[in-house]
Amino acid sequence: MIVYGSGGRLFGATRKQFCLASIERLPMIRLRHLLIAAIFGTVVSSFGRDITAKSAIAIDAASGKVLWTRDADASMFPASTTKIMTGLLLVEHCLPTDVITAPADIEKVKEASMHLKPGERVTAHDMLYALMLRSANDGSYAVAVHISGSVEAFAKLMNQRAKELGCTHTHFCNPNGLNNREHTTTAHDLALIARAAMRYQPFRDAVKTVKYEISRSINLHDRVMVNHDKLLKKDPLAEGIKTGYTVPAGHCFVGSSTRNGFRVIAVVLKSQHWQKDNEDLMAWSFHHFERKEKLNAGEIVGAVRVPGSGPKPVSVALAEAAYTLGPVGENSPRATEEIELLPKVQAPVKKGQRIGDLVLRDADGWTQKVPVVAHEDVEPAMLAQTVKKASTGSTLFIGSLVFVGSCLVRGRMKRKLKYYARPTKGKGA
């Protein structure tokens, strides 16, 4: 079910106003967009020659909108950038205080860097730092067994989560990225996975850390985890995420950077100069794009009728902040808004309960969905009618009592007046 939010407004303009303005300015708008496209096409073409990665992409972390891309859907080996998904599942399935015990066969893991011993215990919190900083293959194996019981079961969980995030060309076979011909993904899919992971504060805290000392139960002399991302020391705005390398995959990197609240996630795969590629992608993205409009969390964006409720629509509010994006210095056409209800939403609904999404469509046709919640309780139609009838009945009953009471009082007052109005019989009468 789709309805227009806020009276069908287009970020402050009505549909009629927007359409009239568009018609009047159509030739100008077309000319301007053609000029922008020509300029941007030249810039992108020139810029692209400087990127050495075989596959690359830059996206807006808030909306997922693609800013720049090169063969971003090409099937590639991800190497240790695989651990972004492993870290995401660790955050989603474990408490920080959960204890992960290394399996009995932990020392069979190839290229182990954490040097875990069988039965060694590490908290989920510290294991996340071991994965994302030192890129511990054996730590990834321990996480997989802890969460799913086996690597095979964990790989299924990884692929299931990837599909939920919108990944279309990803097939994971292991939790660490060790080379496997069937273990592949794409730059775009990795960007989507990183975008989801960066929503979690513990994950963000870990990946931007340069050095961290963990606690462990056996190998006590090997506790300092150092981040492989050298950009963290070079760029104060860099937020890390994950490096990766194998001979078949080449140098890979997924990075994040935020300026003025605008976060960009960039992915470079099989790069000859991964640091420079990432720096160039970030610089280009921040130079050419900026946030245009903002909707605040809690802001009422429209009203909808919930199925199974009465005729009165319920106001809906944003569960989180939303932004639109556009070229720097350009007055982009306003994004359209629609409220889309969840398929199975039905009254009763509690205040604050998610009931759908605000669908934003920008001038480029890019769509992003932002969760919306009910701004008030919504009762089922029968209950609402019962309450209304009960209320009406009570009103009539009370009204009747008042009427009868007033009649009795008036009758009594008349009798009193008649009594006092009687002539008094005196002796001389």
mmCIF file of C-alpha atoms in Angstrom, residues 186-391:
data_model
loop_
_atom_site.group_PDB
_atom_site.id
_atom_site.type_symbol
_atom_site.label_atom_id
_atom_site.label_comp_id
_atom_site.label_asym_id
_atom_site.label_seq_id
_atom_site.Cartn_x
_atom_site.Cartn_y
_atom_site.Cartn_z
ATOM 1 C CA THR A 186 31.760 -7.623 -5.864
ATOM 2 C CA ALA A 187 32.822 -4.112 -4.980
ATOM 3 C CA HIS A 188 29.179 -3.030 -4.799
ATOM 4 C CA ASP A 189 28.196 -5.916 -2.529
ATOM 5 C CA LEU A 190 31.154 -5.238 -0.219
ATOM 6 C CA ALA A 191 30.075 -1.599 0.000
ATOM 7 C CA LEU A 192 26.585 -2.696 1.057
ATOM 8 C CA ILE A 193 28.005 -5.042 3.711
ATOM 9 C CA ALA A 194 30.340 -2.333 5.030
ATOM 10 C CA ARG A 195 27.456 0.146 5.079
ATOM 11 C CA ALA A 196 25.454 -2.213 7.311
ATOM 12 C CA ALA A 197 28.409 -2.899 9.606
ATOM 13 C CA MET A 198 29.186 0.814 10.042
ATOM 14 C CA ARG A 199 25.735 1.326 11.535
ATOM 15 C CA TYR A 200 27.001 -0.356 14.718
ATOM 16 C CA GLN A 201 29.015 1.790 17.112
ATOM 17 C CA PRO A 202 31.154 -1.121 18.432
ATOM 18 C CA PHE A 203 32.144 -1.954 14.855
ATOM 19 C CA ARG A 204 32.984 1.688 14.065
ATOM 20 C CA ASP A 205 35.039 1.949 17.250
ATOM 21 C CA ALA A 206 37.037 -1.160 16.385
ATOM 22 C CA VAL A 207 37.882 -0.438 12.739
ATOM 23 C CA LYS A 208 39.181 3.077 13.396
ATOM 24 C CA THR A 209 41.481 1.934 16.216
ATOM 25 C CA VAL A 210 45.195 1.924 15.398
ATOM 26 C CA LYS A 211 46.350 -0.298 18.259
ATOM 27 C CA TYR A 212 44.485 -2.295 20.924
ATOM 28 C CA GLU A 213 45.529 -4.655 23.703
ATOM 29 C CA ILE A 214 43.183 -7.599 24.147
ATOM 30 C CA SER A 215 42.743 -10.007 27.049
ATOM 31 C CA ARG A 216 43.211 -13.722 26.423
ATOM 32 C CA SER A 217 43.482 -16.789 28.629
ATOM 33 C CA ILE A 218 46.574 -18.593 27.294
ATOM 34 C CA ASN A 219 48.861 -16.762 24.874
ATOM 35 C CA LEU A 220 49.429 -13.839 27.242
ATOM 36 C CA HIS A 221 52.553 -12.470 25.545
ATOM 37 C CA ASP A 222 50.716 -11.833 22.251
ATOM 38 C CA ARG A 223 47.978 -9.358 23.106
ATOM 39 C CA VAL A 224 48.633 -6.172 21.109
ATOM 40 C CA MET A 225 46.585 -5.934 17.910
ATOM 41 C CA VAL A 226 47.840 -3.387 15.329
ATOM 42 C CA ASN A 227 45.648 -2.190 12.461
ATOM 43 C CA HIS A 228 46.864 -2.960 8.927
ATOM 44 C CA ASP A 229 45.194 0.219 7.623
ATOM 45 C CA LYS A 230 48.044 2.731 7.273
ATOM 46 C CA LEU A 231 45.651 5.505 6.247
ATOM 47 C CA LEU A 232 44.485 5.873 9.866
ATOM 48 C CA LYS A 233 47.793 7.562 10.703
ATOM 49 C CA LYS A 234 47.890 9.664 7.534
ATOM 50 C CA ASP A 235 44.348 11.029 7.382
ATOM 51 C CA PRO A 236 42.600 12.280 10.560
ATOM 52 C CA LEU A 237 39.217 11.871 8.834
ATOM 53 C CA ALA A 238 39.842 8.245 7.881
ATOM 54 C CA GLU A 239 37.664 5.745 9.750
ATOM 55 C CA GLY A 240 39.290 2.516 8.598
ATOM 56 C CA ILE A 241 37.293 -0.644 7.834
ATOM 57 C CA LYS A 242 39.361 -3.476 6.300
ATOM 58 C CA THR A 243 42.400 -4.298 4.201
ATOM 59 C CA GLY A 244 42.881 -7.562 2.331
ATOM 60 C CA TYR A 245 45.462 -9.383 0.249
ATOM 61 C CA THR A 246 46.010 -12.726 -1.393
ATOM 62 C CA VAL A 247 47.883 -13.409 -4.611
ATOM 63 C CA PRO A 248 44.692 -14.102 -6.626
ATOM 64 C CA ALA A 249 42.783 -11.172 -5.052
ATOM 65 C CA GLY A 250 45.596 -8.655 -5.108
ATOM 66 C CA HIS A 251 45.433 -5.664 -2.771
ATOM 67 C CA CYS A 252 41.890 -4.912 -1.577
ATOM 68 C CA PHE A 253 40.549 -2.216 0.691
ATOM 69 C CA VAL A 254 37.205 -1.060 2.013
ATOM 70 C CA GLY A 255 37.418 2.347 3.666
ATOM 71 C CA SER A 256 35.229 4.989 5.245
ATOM 72 C CA SER A 257 35.600 8.720 5.781
ATOM 73 C CA THR A 258 33.210 11.374 7.101
ATOM 74 C CA ARG A 259 33.209 15.127 6.500
ATOM 75 C CA ASN A 260 30.515 17.437 7.854
ATOM 76 C CA GLY A 261 28.292 14.470 8.638
ATOM 77 C CA PHE A 262 28.600 13.087 5.088
ATOM 78 C CA ARG A 263 30.089 9.561 5.182
ATOM 79 C CA VAL A 264 31.501 7.929 2.060
ATOM 80 C CA ILE A 265 32.377 4.242 1.808
ATOM 81 C CA ALA A 266 34.871 3.316 -0.914
ATOM 82 C CA VAL A 267 35.925 -0.127 -2.146
ATOM 83 C CA VAL A 268 38.955 -0.918 -4.314
ATOM 84 C CA LEU A 269 39.672 -4.499 -5.422
ATOM 85 C CA LYS A 270 42.821 -5.800 -7.093
ATOM 86 C CA SER A 271 44.451 -2.414 -6.788
ATOM 87 C CA GLN A 272 48.055 -1.565 -7.595
ATOM 88 C CA HIS A 273 48.010 1.356 -5.141
ATOM 89 C CA TRP A 274 45.128 0.827 -2.726
ATOM 90 C CA GLN A 275 45.935 3.774 -0.455
ATOM 91 C CA LYS A 276 46.096 6.305 -3.285
ATOM 92 C CA ASP A 277 43.011 4.840 -4.952
ATOM 93 C CA ASN A 278 41.043 5.221 -1.724
ATOM 94 C CA GLU A 279 42.318 8.758 -1.115
ATOM 95 C CA ASP A 280 41.421 9.783 -4.666
ATOM 96 C CA LEU A 281 37.929 8.301 -4.439
ATOM 97 C CA MET A 282 37.259 10.064 -1.141
ATOM 98 C CA ALA A 283 38.600 13.412 -2.368
ATOM 99 C CA TRP A 284 36.566 13.217 -5.579
ATOM 100 C CA SER A 285 33.354 12.250 -3.749
ATOM 101 C CA PHE A 286 33.590 15.055 -1.195
ATOM 102 C CA HIS A 287 34.513 17.581 -3.871
ATOM 103 C CA HIS A 288 31.559 16.765 -6.129
ATOM 104 C CA PHE A 289 28.746 15.813 -3.731
ATOM 105 C CA GLU A 290 27.121 17.284 -0.639
ATOM 106 C CA ARG A 291 24.051 16.778 1.502
ATOM 107 C CA LYS A 292 21.167 18.926 0.357
ATOM 108 C CA GLU A 293 18.161 18.370 2.608
ATOM 109 C CA LYS A 294 17.611 16.772 5.951
ATOM 110 C CA LEU A 295 14.674 15.198 7.721
ATOM 111 C CA ASN A 296 15.200 14.770 11.460
ATOM 112 C CA ALA A 297 14.495 11.641 13.461
ATOM 113 C CA GLY A 298 11.071 11.948 15.101
ATOM 114 C CA GLU A 299 9.798 14.399 12.475
ATOM 115 C CA ILE A 300 6.209 13.753 11.353
ATOM 116 C CA VAL A 301 6.250 13.129 7.598
ATOM 117 C CA GLY A 302 2.640 12.232 6.845
ATOM 118 C CA ALA A 303 -0.409 10.245 7.863
ATOM 119 C CA VAL A 304 -1.787 6.883 6.733
ATOM 120 C CA ARG A 305 -4.754 4.701 7.513
ATOM 121 C CA VAL A 306 -3.670 1.428 9.108
ATOM 122 C CA PRO A 307 -5.594 -1.634 7.844
ATOM 123 C CA GLY A 308 -8.093 -2.880 10.425
ATOM 124 C CA SER A 309 -8.379 0.495 12.140
ATOM 125 C CA GLY A 310 -11.019 3.196 12.020
ATOM 126 C CA PRO A 311 -11.268 5.817 9.255
ATOM 127 C CA LYS A 312 -8.976 8.267 11.032
ATOM 128 C CA PRO A 313 -5.388 8.170 9.641
ATOM 129 C CA VAL A 314 -2.447 7.912 12.029
ATOM 130 C CA SER A 315 0.495 10.311 11.895
ATOM 131 C CA VAL A 316 3.859 8.698 11.164
ATOM 132 C CA ALA A 317 7.317 9.890 12.187
ATOM 133 C CA LEU A 318 10.845 9.070 11.025
ATOM 134 C CA ALA A 319 12.659 6.456 13.085
ATOM 135 C CA GLU A 320 16.002 7.952 12.033
ATOM 136 C CA ALA A 321 17.353 10.986 10.199
ATOM 137 C CA ALA A 322 17.326 11.066 6.394
ATOM 138 C CA TYR A 323 19.228 13.108 3.833
ATOM 139 C CA THR A 324 19.224 13.823 0.132
ATOM 140 C CA LEU A 325 22.404 14.143 -1.861
ATOM 141 C CA GLY A 326 23.349 16.223 -4.893
ATOM 142 C CA PRO A 327 26.168 17.920 -6.798
ATOM 143 C CA VAL A 328 28.043 20.612 -4.887
ATOM 144 C CA GLY A 329 26.675 24.095 -5.545
ATOM 145 C CA GLU A 330 23.684 22.883 -7.567
ATOM 146 C CA ASN A 331 20.032 23.429 -6.612
ATOM 147 C CA SER A 332 18.849 19.905 -7.319
ATOM 148 C CA PRO A 333 15.130 19.263 -7.863
ATOM 149 C CA ARG A 334 13.453 18.271 -4.612
ATOM 150 C CA ALA A 335 13.118 14.605 -3.763
ATOM 151 C CA THR A 336 9.633 13.097 -3.730
ATOM 152 C CA GLU A 337 8.246 11.409 -0.625
ATOM 153 C CA GLU A 338 5.869 8.490 -0.266
ATOM 154 C CA ILE A 339 4.903 6.424 2.758
ATOM 155 C CA GLU A 340 4.902 2.695 2.113
ATOM 156 C CA LEU A 341 3.266 0.456 4.725
ATOM 157 C CA LEU A 342 4.783 -2.887 5.677
ATOM 158 C CA PRO A 343 2.885 -5.766 4.017
ATOM 159 C CA LYS A 344 1.527 -7.313 7.212
ATOM 160 C CA VAL A 345 0.927 -4.221 9.350
ATOM 161 C CA GLN A 346 -2.490 -4.365 11.012
ATOM 162 C CA ALA A 347 -4.266 -2.645 13.897
ATOM 163 C CA PRO A 348 -3.727 -2.624 16.820
ATOM 164 C CA VAL A 349 -0.490 -0.633 16.596
ATOM 165 C CA LYS A 350 1.442 0.849 19.493
ATOM 166 C CA LYS A 351 3.021 4.291 19.463
ATOM 167 C CA GLY A 352 6.620 4.002 18.281
ATOM 168 C CA GLN A 353 5.999 0.725 16.422
ATOM 169 C CA ARG A 354 7.472 0.537 12.936
ATOM 170 C CA ILE A 355 4.697 0.407 10.351
ATOM 171 C CA GLY A 356 6.527 1.147 7.093
ATOM 172 C CA ASP A 357 9.079 3.257 5.263
ATOM 173 C CA LEU A 358 9.380 6.757 3.888
ATOM 174 C CA VAL A 359 10.433 6.290 0.263
ATOM 175 C CA LEU A 360 12.600 9.146 -1.029
ATOM 176 C CA ARG A 361 13.285 9.477 -4.767
ATOM 177 C CA ASP A 362 15.788 12.062 -5.926
ATOM 178 C CA ALA A 363 16.164 13.720 -9.333
ATOM 179 C CA ASP A 364 18.424 10.893 -10.538
ATOM 180 C CA GLY A 365 15.776 8.309 -9.745
ATOM 181 C CA TRP A 366 17.746 6.978 -6.761
ATOM 182 C CA THR A 367 15.454 5.536 -4.089
ATOM 183 C CA GLN A 368 16.161 5.180 -0.404
ATOM 184 C CA LYS A 369 13.878 3.886 2.313
ATOM 185 C CA VAL A 370 13.807 5.262 5.844
ATOM 186 C CA PRO A 371 11.821 3.444 8.583
ATOM 187 C CA VAL A 372 8.748 5.251 9.947
ATOM 188 C CA VAL A 373 6.862 4.593 13.189
ATOM 189 C CA ALA A 374 3.354 5.309 14.423
ATOM 190 C CA HIS A 375 3.150 8.634 16.236
ATOM 191 C CA GLU A 376 0.214 7.411 18.338
ATOM 192 C CA ASP A 377 -1.620 4.233 19.342
ATOM 193 C CA VAL A 378 -3.995 2.748 16.752
ATOM 194 C CA GLU A 379 -6.939 0.652 17.967
ATOM 195 C CA PRO A 380 -8.779 -1.967 15.888
ATOM 196 C CA ALA A 381 -11.954 -0.734 14.178
ATOM 197 C CA MET A 382 -14.341 -2.859 16.313
ATOM 198 C CA LEU A 383 -12.774 -1.676 19.548
ATOM 199 C CA ALA A 384 -12.832 1.907 18.363
ATOM 200 C CA GLN A 385 -16.531 1.592 17.445
ATOM 201 C CA THR A 386 -17.309 -0.103 20.772
ATOM 202 C CA VAL A 387 -15.603 2.671 22.672
ATOM 203 C CA LYS A 388 -17.434 5.234 20.559
ATOM 204 C CA LYS A 389 -20.803 3.528 21.155
ATOM 205 C CA ALA A 390 -20.084 3.170 24.846
ATOM 206 C CA SER A 391 -19.114 6.806 24.967
#
